Short mmCIF file of C-alpha atoms and ligand atoms in Angstrom, two decimals:
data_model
loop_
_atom_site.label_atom_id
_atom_site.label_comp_id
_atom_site.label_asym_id
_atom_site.label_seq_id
_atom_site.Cartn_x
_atom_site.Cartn_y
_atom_site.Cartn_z
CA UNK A 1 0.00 0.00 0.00
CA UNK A 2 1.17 3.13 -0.55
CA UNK A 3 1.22 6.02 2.01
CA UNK A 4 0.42 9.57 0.26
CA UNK A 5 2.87 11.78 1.06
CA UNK A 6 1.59 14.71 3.68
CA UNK A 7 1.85 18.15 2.45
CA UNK A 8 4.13 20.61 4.40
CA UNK A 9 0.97 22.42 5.54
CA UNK A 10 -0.80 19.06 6.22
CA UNK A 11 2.36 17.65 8.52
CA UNK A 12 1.87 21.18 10.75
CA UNK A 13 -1.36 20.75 11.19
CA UNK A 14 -1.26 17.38 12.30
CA UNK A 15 1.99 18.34 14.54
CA UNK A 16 -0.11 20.82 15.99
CA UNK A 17 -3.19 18.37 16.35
CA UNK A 18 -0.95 15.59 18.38
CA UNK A 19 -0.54 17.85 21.26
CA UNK A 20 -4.49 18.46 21.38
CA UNK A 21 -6.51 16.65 23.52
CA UNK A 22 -10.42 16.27 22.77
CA UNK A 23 -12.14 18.68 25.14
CA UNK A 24 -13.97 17.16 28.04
CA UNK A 25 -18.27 16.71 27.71
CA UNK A 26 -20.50 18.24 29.42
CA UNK A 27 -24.25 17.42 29.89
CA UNK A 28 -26.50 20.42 28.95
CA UNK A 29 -30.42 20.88 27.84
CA UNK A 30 -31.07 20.43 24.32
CA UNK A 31 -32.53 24.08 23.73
CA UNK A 32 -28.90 24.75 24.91
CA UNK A 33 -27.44 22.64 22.22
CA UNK A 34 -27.69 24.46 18.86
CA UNK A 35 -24.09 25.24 17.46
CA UNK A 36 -22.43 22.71 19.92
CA UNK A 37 -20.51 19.58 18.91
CA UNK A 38 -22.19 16.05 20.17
CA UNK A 39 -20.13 14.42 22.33
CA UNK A 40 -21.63 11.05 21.57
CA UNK A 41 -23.47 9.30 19.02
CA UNK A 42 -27.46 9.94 18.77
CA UNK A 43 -29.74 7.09 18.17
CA UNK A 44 -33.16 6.78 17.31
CA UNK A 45 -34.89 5.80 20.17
CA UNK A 46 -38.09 4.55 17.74
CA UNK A 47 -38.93 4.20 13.90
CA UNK A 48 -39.28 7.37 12.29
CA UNK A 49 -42.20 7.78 11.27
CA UNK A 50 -43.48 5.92 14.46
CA UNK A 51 -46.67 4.96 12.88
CA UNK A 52 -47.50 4.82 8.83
CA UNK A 53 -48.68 8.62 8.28
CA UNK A 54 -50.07 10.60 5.67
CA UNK A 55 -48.44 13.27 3.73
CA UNK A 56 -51.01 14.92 2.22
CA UNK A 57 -54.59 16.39 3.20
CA UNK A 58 -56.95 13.52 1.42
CA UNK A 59 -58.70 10.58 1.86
CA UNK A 60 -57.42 7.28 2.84
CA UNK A 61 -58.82 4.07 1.19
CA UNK A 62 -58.15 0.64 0.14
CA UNK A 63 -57.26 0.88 -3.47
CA UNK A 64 -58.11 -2.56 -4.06
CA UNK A 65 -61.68 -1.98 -2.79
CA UNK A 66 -61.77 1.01 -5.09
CA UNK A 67 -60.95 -0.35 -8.44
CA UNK A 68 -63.75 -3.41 -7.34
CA UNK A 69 -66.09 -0.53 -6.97
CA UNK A 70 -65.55 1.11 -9.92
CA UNK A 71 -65.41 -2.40 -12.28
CA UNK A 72 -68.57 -2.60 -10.98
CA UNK A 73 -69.41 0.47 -11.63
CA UNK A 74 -68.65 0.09 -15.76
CA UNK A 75 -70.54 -2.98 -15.79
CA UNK A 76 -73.52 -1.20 -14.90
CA UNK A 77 -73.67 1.31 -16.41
CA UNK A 78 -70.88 0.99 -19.40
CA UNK A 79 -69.49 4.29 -20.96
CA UNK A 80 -71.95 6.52 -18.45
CA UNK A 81 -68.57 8.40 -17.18
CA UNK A 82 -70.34 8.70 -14.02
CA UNK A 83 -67.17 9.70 -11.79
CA UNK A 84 -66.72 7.47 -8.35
CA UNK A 85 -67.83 9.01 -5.09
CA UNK A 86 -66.27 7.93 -1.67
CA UNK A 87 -68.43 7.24 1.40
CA UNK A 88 -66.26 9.31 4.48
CA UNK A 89 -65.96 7.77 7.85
CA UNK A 90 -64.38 8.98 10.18
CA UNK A 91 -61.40 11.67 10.35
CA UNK A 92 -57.79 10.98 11.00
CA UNK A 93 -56.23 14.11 12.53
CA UNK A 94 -52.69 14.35 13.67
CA UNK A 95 -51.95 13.47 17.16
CA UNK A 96 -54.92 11.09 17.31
CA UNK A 97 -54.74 7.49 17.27
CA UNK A 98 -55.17 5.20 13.95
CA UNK A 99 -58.54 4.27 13.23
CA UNK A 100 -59.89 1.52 11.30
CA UNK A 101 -61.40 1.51 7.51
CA UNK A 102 -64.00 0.24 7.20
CA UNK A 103 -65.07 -1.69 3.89
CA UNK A 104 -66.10 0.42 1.22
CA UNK A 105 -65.99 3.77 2.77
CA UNK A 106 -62.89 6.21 3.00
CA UNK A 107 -61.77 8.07 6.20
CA UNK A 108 -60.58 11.88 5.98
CA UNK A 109 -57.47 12.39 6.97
CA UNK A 110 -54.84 15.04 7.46
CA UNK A 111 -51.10 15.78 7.15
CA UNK A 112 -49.18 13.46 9.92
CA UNK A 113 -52.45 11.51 10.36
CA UNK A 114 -52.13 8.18 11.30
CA UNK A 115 -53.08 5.81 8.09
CA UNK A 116 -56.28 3.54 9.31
CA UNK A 117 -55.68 -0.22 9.11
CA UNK A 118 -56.90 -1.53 6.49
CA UNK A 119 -55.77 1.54 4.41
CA UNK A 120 -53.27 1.30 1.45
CA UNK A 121 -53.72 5.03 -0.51
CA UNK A 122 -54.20 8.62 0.25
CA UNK A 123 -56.44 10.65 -2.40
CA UNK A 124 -55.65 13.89 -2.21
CA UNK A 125 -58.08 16.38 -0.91
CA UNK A 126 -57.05 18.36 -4.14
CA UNK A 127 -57.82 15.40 -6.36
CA UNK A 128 -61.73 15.11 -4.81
CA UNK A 129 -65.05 17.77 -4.78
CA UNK A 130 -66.01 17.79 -1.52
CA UNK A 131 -68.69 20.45 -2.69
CA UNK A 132 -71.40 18.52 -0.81
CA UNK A 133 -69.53 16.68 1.84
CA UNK A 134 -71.17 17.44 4.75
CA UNK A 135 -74.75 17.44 3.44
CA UNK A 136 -74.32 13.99 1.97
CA UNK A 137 -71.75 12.71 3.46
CA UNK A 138 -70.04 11.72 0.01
CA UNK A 139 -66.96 13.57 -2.10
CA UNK A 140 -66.71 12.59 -5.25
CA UNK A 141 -63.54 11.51 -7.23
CA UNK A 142 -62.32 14.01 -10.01
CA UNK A 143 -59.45 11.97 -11.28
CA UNK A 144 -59.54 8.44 -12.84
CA UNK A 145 -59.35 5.58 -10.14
CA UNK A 146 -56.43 3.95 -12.66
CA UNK A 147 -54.34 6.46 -11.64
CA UNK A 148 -54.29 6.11 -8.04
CA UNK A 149 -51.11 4.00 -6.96
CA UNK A 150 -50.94 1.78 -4.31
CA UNK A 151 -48.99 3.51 -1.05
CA UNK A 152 -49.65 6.63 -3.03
CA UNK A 153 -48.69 9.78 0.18
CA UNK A 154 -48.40 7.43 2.63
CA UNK A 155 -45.09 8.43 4.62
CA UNK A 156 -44.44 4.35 6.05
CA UNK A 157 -43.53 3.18 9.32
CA UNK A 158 -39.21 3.30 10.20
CA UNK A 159 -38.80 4.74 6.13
CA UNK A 160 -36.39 7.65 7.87
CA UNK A 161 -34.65 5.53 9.87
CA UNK A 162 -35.40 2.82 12.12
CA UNK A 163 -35.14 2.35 16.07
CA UNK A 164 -31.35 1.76 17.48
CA UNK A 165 -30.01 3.14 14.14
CA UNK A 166 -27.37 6.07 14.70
CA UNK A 167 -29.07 9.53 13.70
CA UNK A 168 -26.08 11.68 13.85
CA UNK A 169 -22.30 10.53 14.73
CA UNK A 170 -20.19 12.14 17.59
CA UNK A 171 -18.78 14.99 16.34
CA UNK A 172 -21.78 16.12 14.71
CA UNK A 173 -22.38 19.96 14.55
CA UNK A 174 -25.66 20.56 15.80
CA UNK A 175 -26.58 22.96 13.20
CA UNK A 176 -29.87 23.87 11.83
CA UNK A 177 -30.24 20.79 9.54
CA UNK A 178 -29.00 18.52 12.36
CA UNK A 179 -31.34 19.91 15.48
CA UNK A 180 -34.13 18.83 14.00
CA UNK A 181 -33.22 15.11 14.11
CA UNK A 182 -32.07 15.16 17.74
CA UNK A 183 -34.80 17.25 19.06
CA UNK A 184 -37.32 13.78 17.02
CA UNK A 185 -35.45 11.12 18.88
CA UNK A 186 -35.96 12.39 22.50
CA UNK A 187 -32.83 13.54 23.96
CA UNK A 188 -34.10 16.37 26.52
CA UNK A 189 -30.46 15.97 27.95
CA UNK A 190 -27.10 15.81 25.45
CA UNK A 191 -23.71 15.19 25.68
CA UNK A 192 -21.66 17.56 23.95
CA UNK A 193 -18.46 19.09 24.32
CA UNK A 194 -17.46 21.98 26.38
CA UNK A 195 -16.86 25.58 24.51
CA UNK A 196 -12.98 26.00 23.47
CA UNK A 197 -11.54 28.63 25.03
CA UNK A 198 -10.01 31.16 23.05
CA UNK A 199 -7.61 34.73 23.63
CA UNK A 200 -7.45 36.63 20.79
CA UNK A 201 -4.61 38.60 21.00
CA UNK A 202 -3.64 41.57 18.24
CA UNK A 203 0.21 42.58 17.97
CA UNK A 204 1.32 46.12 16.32
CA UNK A 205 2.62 49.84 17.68
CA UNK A 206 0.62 50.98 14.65
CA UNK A 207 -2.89 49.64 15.70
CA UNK A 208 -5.40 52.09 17.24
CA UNK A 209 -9.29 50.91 17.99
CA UNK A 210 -12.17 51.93 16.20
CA UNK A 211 -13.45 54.99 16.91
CA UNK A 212 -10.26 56.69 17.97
CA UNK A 213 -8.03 59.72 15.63
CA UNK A 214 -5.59 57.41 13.15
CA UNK A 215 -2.63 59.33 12.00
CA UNK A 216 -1.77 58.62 8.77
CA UNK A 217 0.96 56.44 9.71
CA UNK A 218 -1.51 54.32 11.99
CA UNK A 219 -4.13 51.84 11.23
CA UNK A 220 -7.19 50.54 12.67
CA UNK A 221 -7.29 46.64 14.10
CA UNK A 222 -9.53 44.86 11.61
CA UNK A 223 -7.64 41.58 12.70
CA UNK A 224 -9.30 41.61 16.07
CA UNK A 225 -13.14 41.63 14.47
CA UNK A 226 -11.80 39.48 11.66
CA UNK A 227 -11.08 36.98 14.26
CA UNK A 228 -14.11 37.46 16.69
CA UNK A 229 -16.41 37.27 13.66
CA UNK A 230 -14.71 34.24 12.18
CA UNK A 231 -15.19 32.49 15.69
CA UNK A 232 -18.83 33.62 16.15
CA UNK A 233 -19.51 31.22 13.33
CA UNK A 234 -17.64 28.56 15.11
CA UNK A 235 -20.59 28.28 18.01
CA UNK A 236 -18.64 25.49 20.06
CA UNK A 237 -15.68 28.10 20.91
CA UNK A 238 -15.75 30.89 23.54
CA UNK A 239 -13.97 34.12 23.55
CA UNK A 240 -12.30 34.65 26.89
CA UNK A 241 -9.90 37.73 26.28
CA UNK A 242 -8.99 40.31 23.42
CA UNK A 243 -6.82 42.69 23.53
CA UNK A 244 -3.95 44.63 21.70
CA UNK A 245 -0.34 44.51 22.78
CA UNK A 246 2.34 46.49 22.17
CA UNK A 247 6.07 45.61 19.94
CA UNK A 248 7.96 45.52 23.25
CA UNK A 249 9.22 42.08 24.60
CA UNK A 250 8.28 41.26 27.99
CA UNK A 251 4.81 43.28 27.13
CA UNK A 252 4.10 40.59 24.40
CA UNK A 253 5.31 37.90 27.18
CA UNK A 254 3.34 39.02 29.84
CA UNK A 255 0.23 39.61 27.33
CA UNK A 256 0.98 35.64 26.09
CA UNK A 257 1.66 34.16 29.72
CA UNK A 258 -2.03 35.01 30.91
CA UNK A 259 -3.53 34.37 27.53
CA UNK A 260 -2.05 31.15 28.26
CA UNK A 261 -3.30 30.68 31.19
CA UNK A 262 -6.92 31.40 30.49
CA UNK A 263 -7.64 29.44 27.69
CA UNK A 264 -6.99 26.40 25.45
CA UNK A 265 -6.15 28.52 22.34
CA UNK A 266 -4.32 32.00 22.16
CA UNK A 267 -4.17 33.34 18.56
CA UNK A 268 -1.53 36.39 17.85
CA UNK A 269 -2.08 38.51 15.12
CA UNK A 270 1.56 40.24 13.66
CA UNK A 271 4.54 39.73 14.99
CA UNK A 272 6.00 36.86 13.29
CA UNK A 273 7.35 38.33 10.18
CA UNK A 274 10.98 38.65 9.85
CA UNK A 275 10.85 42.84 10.79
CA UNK A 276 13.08 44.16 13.64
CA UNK A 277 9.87 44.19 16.59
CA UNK A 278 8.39 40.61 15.26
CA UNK A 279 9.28 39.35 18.65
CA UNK A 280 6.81 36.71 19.11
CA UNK A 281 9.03 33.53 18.46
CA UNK A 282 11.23 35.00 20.87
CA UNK A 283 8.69 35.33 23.38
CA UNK A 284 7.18 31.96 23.11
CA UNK A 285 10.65 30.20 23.50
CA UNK A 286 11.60 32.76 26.52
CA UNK A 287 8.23 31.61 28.05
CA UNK A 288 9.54 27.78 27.90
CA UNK A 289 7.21 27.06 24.61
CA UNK A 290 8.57 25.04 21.71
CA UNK A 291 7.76 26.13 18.57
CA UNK A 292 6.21 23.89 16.17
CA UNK A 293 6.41 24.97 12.54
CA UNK A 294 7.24 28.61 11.39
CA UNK A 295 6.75 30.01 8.11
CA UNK A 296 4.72 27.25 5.73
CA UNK A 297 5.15 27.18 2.18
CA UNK A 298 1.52 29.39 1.07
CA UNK A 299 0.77 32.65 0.02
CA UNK A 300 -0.88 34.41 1.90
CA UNK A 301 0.30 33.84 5.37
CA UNK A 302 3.97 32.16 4.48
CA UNK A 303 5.03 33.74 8.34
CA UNK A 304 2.26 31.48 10.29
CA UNK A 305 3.91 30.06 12.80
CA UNK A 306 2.48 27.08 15.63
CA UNK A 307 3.93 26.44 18.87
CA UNK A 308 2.85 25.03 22.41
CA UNK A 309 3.57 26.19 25.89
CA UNK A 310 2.91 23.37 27.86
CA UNK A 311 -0.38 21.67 26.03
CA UNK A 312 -1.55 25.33 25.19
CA UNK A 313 -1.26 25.93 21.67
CA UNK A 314 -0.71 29.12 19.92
CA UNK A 315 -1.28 30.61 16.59
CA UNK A 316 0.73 33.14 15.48
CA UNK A 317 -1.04 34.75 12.56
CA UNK A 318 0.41 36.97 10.18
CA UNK A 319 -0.87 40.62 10.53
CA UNK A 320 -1.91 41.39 6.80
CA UNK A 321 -5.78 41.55 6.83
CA UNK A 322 -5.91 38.53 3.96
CA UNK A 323 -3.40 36.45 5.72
CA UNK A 324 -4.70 36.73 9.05
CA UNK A 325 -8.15 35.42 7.44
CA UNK A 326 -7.13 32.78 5.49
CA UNK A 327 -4.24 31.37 8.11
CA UNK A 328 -7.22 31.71 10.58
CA UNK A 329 -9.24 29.16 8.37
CA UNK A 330 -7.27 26.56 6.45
CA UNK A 331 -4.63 26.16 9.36
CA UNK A 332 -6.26 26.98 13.05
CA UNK A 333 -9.72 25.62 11.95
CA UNK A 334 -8.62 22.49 11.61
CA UNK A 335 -7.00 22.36 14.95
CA UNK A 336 -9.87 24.28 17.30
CA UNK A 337 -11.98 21.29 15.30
CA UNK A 338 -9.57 18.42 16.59
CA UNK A 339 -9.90 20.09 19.86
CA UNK A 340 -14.01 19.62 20.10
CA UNK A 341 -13.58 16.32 18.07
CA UNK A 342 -15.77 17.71 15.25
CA UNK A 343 -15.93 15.24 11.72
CA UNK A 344 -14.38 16.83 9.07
CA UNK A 345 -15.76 19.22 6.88
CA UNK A 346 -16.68 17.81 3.21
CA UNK A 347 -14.48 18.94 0.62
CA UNK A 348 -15.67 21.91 -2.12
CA UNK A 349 -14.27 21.40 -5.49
CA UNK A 350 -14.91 24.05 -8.44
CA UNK A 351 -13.91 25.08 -11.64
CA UNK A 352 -12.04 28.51 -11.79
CA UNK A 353 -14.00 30.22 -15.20
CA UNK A 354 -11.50 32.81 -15.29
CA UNK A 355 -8.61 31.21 -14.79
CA UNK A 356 -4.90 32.80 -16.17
CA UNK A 357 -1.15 31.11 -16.57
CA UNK A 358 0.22 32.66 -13.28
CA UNK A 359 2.17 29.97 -10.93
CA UNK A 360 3.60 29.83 -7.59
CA UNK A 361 6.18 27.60 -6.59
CA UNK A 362 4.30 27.71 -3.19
CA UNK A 363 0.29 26.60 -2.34
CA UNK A 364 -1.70 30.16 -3.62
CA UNK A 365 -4.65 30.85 -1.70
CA UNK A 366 -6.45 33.31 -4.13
CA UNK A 367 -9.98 35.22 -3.58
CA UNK A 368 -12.69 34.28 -5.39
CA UNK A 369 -16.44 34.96 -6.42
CA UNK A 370 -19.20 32.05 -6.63
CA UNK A 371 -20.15 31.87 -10.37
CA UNK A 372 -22.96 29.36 -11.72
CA UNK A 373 -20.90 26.16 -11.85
CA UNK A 374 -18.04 27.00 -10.43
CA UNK A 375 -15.85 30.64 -8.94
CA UNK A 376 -14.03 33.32 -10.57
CA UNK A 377 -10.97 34.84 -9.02
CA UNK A 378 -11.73 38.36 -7.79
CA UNK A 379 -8.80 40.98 -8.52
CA UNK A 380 -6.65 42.05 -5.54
CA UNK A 381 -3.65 43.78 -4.51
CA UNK A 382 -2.50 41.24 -2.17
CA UNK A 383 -2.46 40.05 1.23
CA UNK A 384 -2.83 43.95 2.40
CA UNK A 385 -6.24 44.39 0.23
CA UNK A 386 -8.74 43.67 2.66
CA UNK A 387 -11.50 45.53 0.69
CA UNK A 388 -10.73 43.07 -2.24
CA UNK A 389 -11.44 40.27 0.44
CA UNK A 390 -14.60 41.80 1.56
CA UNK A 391 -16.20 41.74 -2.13
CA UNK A 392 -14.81 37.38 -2.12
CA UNK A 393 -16.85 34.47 -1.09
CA UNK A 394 -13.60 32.91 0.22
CA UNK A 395 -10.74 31.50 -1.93
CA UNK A 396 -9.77 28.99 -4.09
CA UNK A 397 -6.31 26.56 -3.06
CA UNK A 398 -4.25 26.21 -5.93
CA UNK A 399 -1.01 23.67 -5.11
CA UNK A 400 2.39 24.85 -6.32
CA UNK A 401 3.32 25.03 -9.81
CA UNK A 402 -0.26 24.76 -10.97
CA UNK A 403 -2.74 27.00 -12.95
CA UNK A 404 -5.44 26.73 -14.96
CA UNK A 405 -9.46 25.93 -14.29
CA UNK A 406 -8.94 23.25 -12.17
CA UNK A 407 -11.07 21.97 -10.34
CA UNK A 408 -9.76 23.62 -7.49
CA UNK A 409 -10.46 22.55 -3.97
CA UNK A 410 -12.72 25.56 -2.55
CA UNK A 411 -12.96 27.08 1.17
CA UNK A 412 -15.83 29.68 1.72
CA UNK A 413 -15.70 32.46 4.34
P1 AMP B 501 3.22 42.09 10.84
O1 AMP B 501 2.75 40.70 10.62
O2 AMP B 501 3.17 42.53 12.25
O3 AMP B 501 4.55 42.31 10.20
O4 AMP B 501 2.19 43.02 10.05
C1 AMP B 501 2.07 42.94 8.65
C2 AMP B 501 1.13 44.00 8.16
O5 AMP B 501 -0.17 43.78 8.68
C3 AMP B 501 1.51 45.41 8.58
O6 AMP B 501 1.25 46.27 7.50
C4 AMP B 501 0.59 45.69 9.72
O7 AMP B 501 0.35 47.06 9.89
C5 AMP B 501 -0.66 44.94 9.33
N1 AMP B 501 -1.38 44.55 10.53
C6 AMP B 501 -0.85 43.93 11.59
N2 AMP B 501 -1.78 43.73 12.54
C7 AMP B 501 -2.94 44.22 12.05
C8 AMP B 501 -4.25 44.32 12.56
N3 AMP B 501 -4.57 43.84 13.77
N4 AMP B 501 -5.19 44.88 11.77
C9 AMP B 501 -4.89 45.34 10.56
N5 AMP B 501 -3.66 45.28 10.03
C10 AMP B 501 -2.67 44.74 10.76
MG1 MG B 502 3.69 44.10 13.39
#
C-alpha cells in the first residue's frame, strides 16, 4: 500500500493536532445545544415515522376496494362516465390514534395523520369535490381511479430511519439541519463538548481601535473583528480575552503568559514576520514554549507560525488583513476542530471560469467569487487588500506550480 505523502501544511497541522486533547463533555439541555458539537453518538430511540402517516390532506382508502367498486361500476352502467364518489368515515387528525377503515368507505385524513388499518392510498383532498360533503356525506372523485397508486402519500412506518439506528455521529455539529433530528429522537439531555476557550490577541505599535483619531501612519485593528467574527460562526468556541499589545518584549510575554493561562487557544495577530519588533518567536521560547512549525510554504500567510507552551497551543497569525483570514481558516480551523472532536468538513471542489497562466512555486490561496458552476478569481492587490477580500466568497487553493481551471479545492468564508 502506498502512504500519500503529507503536504508541508498538512504535517503542521497534524503536529499541531498531536498535542491536542479532545475537550472534556458536558451534559447540557437540548434548547442549549444548537451550534455545539455532540459528544456522543445519537440514536433513534423509535422508527421514524413511528406509525404509517399521511403526507397529504386527502382521503385514505383501500385501493383494491376502489378499483372493485368502480369495475362494478362500468358494468352497470358501461361508458356513463359517471365519476366514483367515496363514502367518508371517520377523520384521522394528527396526534390522534389510527382508526380503522372500514369496507367500502374512505376516512378523511390530514397531514401526519395516522393511516387507518386496512388503508393502502391517500387521495388527495385536491384530487376530490367535496362540494357537498357534509350534506351527503359523500366527495366525489375528479381523477380516474387507474391512476391512483398503491402507497400513493403514505409516509411508512421506520422509512427515515429505524429504532437503534445512529441519527447523527459524535462529532456532529448541531446545526440547523441537524437539530431537527435530535430534538425527534428524544434527547431532553445531550452530551456535547465543552466551549474551546479562546484569547485573541492583536500585535502592532501601529494599531489604534475603532473609533479613535488614526494618524496617517496608523491603522485601525480589523484583525481583532476578523477573528471574533470568524469564531462567532464557530458556536462550540468561547472568547475569553482580546486585547492589543504592544512591539515591546516582555509586554508581548506578559500579554501571552495570561492568555495562556486562560484558555486552550491564544491566537496572535503580527509579529511573526521577519521585521526588527516581530518578537513573538522569541517570546514563546523565553516563556519555555517550543515552537512547532514557522513560516509554511503558502501565500498568503507564508510567516504562520504554531507552537505550544505546555499543552496550550498558539497561533501566530500573520498581521496582513488577507493572511490573518485565510491562516485563521485553512490552518487553526482544523486544529480548534480536533480540539471539540468535530468530523471533518466535506471537501468543495470548483472550476475557476477565469482562470490565467500565473504559478507559484508555493500553495496560492487566491480570492474568489461564486459563479454558476463553479468561482471566478476576484482581482486584488495582495495580502494587504482587505476591501478586495470583503467583495470574495472565500478563496480557491491552488497547489504549487499549478494554474489553470482546475477543479480547485474551494474554502468559503
Ligand atoms: P506584521 O505581521 O506585524 O509584520 O504586520 C504585517 C502588516 O499587517 C503590517 O502592515 C501591519 O500594519 C498589518 N497589521 C498587523 N496587525 C494588524 C491588525 N490587527 N489589523 C490590521 N492590520 C494589521
Ligand atoms: Mg507588526
Amino acid at each position: 500500500m502506498q502512504i500519500p505523502q503529507l503536504s508541508e501544511i498538512e504535517a503542521a497541522i497534524l503536529k499541531i493536532c498531536s498535542v491536542v486533547g479532545t475537550v472534556a463533555p458536558e451534559i447540557i439541555p437540548i434548547q442549549q445545544a444548537g451550534g455545539r458539537i455532540l459528544a456522543e453518538p445519537i440514536l433513534a430511540d423509535r422508527d421514524s415515522p413511528a406509525h404509517d402517516v399521511s403526507a397529504m390532506d386527502g382521503y385514505a382508502i383501500d385501493l383494491n376496494d376502489l378499483q372493485r367498486a368502480n369495475a362494478e361500476n362500468q358494468e352497470h352502467k358501461p361508458n356513463s362516465g359517471s365519476p366514483l364518489r367515496l363514502s367518508v368515515d371517520g377523520i384521522a387528525y394528527a396526534g390522534k390514534p389510527p382508526l380503522r377503515l372500514v369496507e367500502g368507505k374512505a376516512v378523511q385524513i390530514f397531514t401526519g395523520g395516522c393511516v387507518p388499518s386496512g388503508a393502502n392510498c391517500i387521495i388527495r383532498r385536491e384530487d376530490t369535490d367535496e362540494t357537498d360533503r357534509y350534506e351527503t356525506g359523500f366527495v366525489t372523485l375528479s381523477i380516474q381511479p387507474q391512476d391512483l397508486k398503491l402507497g400513493q402519500n403514505i409516509r411508512y412506518c421506520g422509512e427515515n430511519i429505524r429504532q437503534g439506528q445512529v441519527v447523527l455521529e459524535a462529532g456532529t455539529e448541531i446545526g440547523t439541519a441537524a437539530m431537527g433530528a435530535l430534538a425527534t429522537f428524544g434527547s431532553e439531555q445531550v452530551a456535547v463538548r465543552r466551549k474551546l476557550q479562546i484569547t485573541l490577541l492583536a500585535s502592532g505599535d501601529e494599531l489604534q481601535e475603532p473609533g479613535q483619531a488614526v494618524q496617517p501612519w496608523q491603522i485601525r485593528d480589523s484583525n481583532g473583528p476578523t477573528l471574533r467574527t470568524w469564531l462567532s460562526g464557530l458556536p462550540w468556541t468561547s472568547i475569553v480575552g482580546q486585547s492589543r499589545v504592544q512591539d515591546d518584549l516582555p509586554s508581548i510575554k506578559r500579554s501571552i503568559q495570561s492568555a495562556v493561562d486562560a484558555s486552550d487557544i491564544v491566537i496572535l495577530t503580527g509579529g511573526v514576520s521577519a521585521g526588527d519588533t516581530d518578537f513573538i518567536p522569541q517570546a514563546i521560547v523565553e516563556l519555555g514554549g517550543e515552537i512547532l512549525f514557522h513560516r509554511l510554504p503558502i501565500r498568503p500567510g507564508k510567516p504562520v507560525l504554531g507552537a505550544r507552551i505546555g499543552n496550550k497551543i498558539i497561533f501566530g497569525l500573520p498581521g496582513n488583513p488577507v493572511s490573518t483570514a485565510v491562516t485563521a481558516r485553512v490552518i487553526a480551523q482544523p486544529v480548534l476542530e480536533t480540539f471539540v472532536g468535530k468530523i471533518s468538513p466535506r471537501e468543495l471542489r470548483l472550476p475557476l471560469l477565469n482562470a490565467d497562466a500565473k504559478t507559484l512555486p508555493l500553495t496560492w490561496f487566491r480570492l474568489i467569487q461564486l459563479a454558476g458552476p463553479g468561482v471566478k478569481l476576484v482581482d486584488s492587490q495582495g495580502s494587504g487588500d482587505l476591501v478586495s477580500m470583503a467583495h470574495s466568497d472565500g478563496f480557491a487553493e491552488i497547489p504549487a506550480g499549478c494554474s489553470g481551471s482546475g477543479p480547485w479545492k474551494v474554502w468559503l468564508w
